[in-house]
Amino acid sequence: MKNLAFATIKELKEKLKNKEITVEELLTFFKDRFEKFDGELGSALAIFDTKSILKETANYEGLLGGIPGILKDNICQKSRITSCASKILENFVSTYDATVTENLKKEGALLIGRANMDEFAMGSSSETSAFKLIKNPWNKECSPGGSSGGPAAAVAAGLIPWALGTDTGGSIRQPAALCGVVGIKPTYGSVSRSGVIALGSSLDQVGVLTRTVYDNALVYSVIAGNDPKDSTSANVEKKDYTKQLTGKLPENLKIGVVENAVNAEGIDKDIHNAVQAAISKLEKLGAKIKKVNLKSLEYATAAYIIINRSEAASNLARFDGVRYGFRAPEYKTLNEMYNKTRDDGFGDEVKLRILIGNYVLAADHVGDFCANAEKVRSWIKKEFQDAFQDVDLLVMPTTGGAAFKIGSLIDNPIEMILQDFFTVSINLAGVPAVSIPCGFTKNNLPIGFQLIGPHFAEEVLFQVGHAYQENTEWHKKHPEGY
Ligand code: GLN
């Protein structure tokens, strides 16, 4: 059974169909892998009992029939805790399923647990989880990235074939790159946010982490689509995104290489070389390559910080000890109850963001900070739109460096924020991007590159990503010891 650990969803579906293995055996297999490896890795906050998992789904004919997966712990699963890796929601039990959860259950997926993350998805290293650290399976002294560090580490170590994460500024793509797996941040509005605990409502998207692009397209097919429960949901047609995956690039494909990203100052040499090699590969496969410059990139992080903090401050105002989760046990007045609850319940990073958010939203400053940040956002959107008049897709590195040592950036907020330098502009523009493994550093740490498309170009991203993987072997390498 050992070879099942790194089997793709596609292969597992075949095995189930041919009755080489039963649904119960498959479930037990992956639960045992968490049991064996996750004590050290820390990727899951909970793995559920077998009976309750099996009870939630019956449709083994569905697109994900009988295939186990894990959800980041900010996505509601009915009658289960949803903690956001925060003390304030440690015992909060969801009363309903997020729309993505509902769709997964309808298609027969087995949701086996809750994946660890940065508290309220704030961070790039998974070190802000209130409960435990997550380690990178490629080097356990290193961070898996964040905030979806749990989903990325679990998929990379072969503990599970797929996971859902959320991405507000890079939280799926950066950990995917640092752990050597595929991670998509879909078009804003293509996947419902109903039942997903918000960080930055105008930026958040749910997305998929897998080891292959094909598997990614499969899970995306299940979660994408219009949802009347989410007022920002777009009119996305439901379809099977694996149908167009021929292994060939679409004809006359034009790819724009973002020059000021690929050649950015300070980018790690190994990463630069690996991304260049990926571009050459795409050219060999038939793509026409053009150079593009996105001047707004340099301003994206600053604008993101303002927008992210102000939306976070508004969204997290609801955690006040009255409506959800934890309440401080001792207080004399209502105000004291609010203060103590939020002081004890939230970690430092969350408190810092609430403070900054409220500061920039204050009437005196809102014009300086928020209005300017929105202007930058419009500029970024326009630059992407203009670029896509000329090319079908863009290429950038996912990160400027590979996985870093745990503890090395936590006291260096600027360096930590720069983890998202190449990812945040994509959230601000609302366009889709997928990070795909494209090599290793000299220290054997994974490298990823981003394929970016115009709004609703997921199908093209999957086609190109799949063709790239059919012609490369990077995704077939796995960390040792698993
Ligand atoms: N690392 C970024 C941040 O800390 C992105 C987080 C995310 O995408 N959820 O805000």
Short mmCIF file of C-alpha atoms and ligand atoms in Angstrom, two decimals, residues 72 74 118 120-125 146-148 166-174 199 204 304 308-309 349 353 416-417 419-420 423-424 427, ligand 1:
data_model
loop_
_atom_site.label_atom_id
_atom_site.label_comp_id
_atom_site.label_asym_id
_atom_site.label_seq_id
_atom_site.Cartn_x
_atom_site.Cartn_y
_atom_site.Cartn_z
CA LYS A 72 -7.89 24.57 6.05
CA ASN A 74 -11.11 28.62 8.30
CA ASP A 118 -1.53 30.94 10.52
CA PHE A 120 -6.94 33.88 10.90
CA ALA A 121 -4.78 33.32 7.80
CA MET A 122 -2.47 36.17 8.81
CA GLY A 123 1.11 35.28 8.04
CA SER A 124 3.55 33.71 5.61
CA SER A 125 5.24 31.13 7.84
CA GLY A 146 1.81 30.27 5.12
CA SER A 147 -0.88 30.86 5.83
CA SER A 148 -1.99 27.55 4.26
CA THR A 166 -7.46 30.22 1.16
CA ASP A 167 -5.40 32.94 -0.48
CA THR A 168 -5.74 36.63 0.40
CA GLY A 169 -2.26 37.75 -0.63
CA GLY A 170 -0.42 34.55 -1.47
CA SER A 171 -1.44 32.06 1.19
CA ILE A 172 -1.98 29.17 -1.20
CA ARG A 173 0.73 29.88 -3.78
CA GLN A 174 3.62 30.75 -1.44
CA LEU A 199 -9.73 37.94 6.44
CA ASP A 204 -9.98 36.23 -0.19
CA TYR A 304 -2.13 45.33 0.08
CA ASN A 308 -5.74 43.81 4.15
CA ARG A 309 -5.47 45.45 7.59
CA GLU A 349 -0.15 39.33 14.78
CA ARG A 353 -3.44 44.04 12.23
CA MET A 416 8.07 38.44 6.18
CA ILE A 417 5.74 40.68 4.21
CA GLN A 419 7.36 36.80 1.01
CA ASP A 420 4.24 37.96 -0.82
CA THR A 423 1.69 37.20 -5.18
CA VAL A 424 -0.31 40.12 -3.70
CA ASN A 427 -5.25 39.25 -5.39
N1 GLN B 1 1.05 36.40 3.90
C1 GLN B 1 0.01 37.35 3.59
C2 GLN B 1 -0.46 38.04 4.82
O1 GLN B 1 0.11 37.80 5.82
C3 GLN B 1 -1.10 36.65 2.88
C4 GLN B 1 -2.04 35.96 3.76
C5 GLN B 1 -3.09 35.26 3.03
O2 GLN B 1 -3.06 35.16 1.81
N2 GLN B 1 -4.08 34.80 3.78
O3 GLN B 1 -1.37 38.80 4.80
#
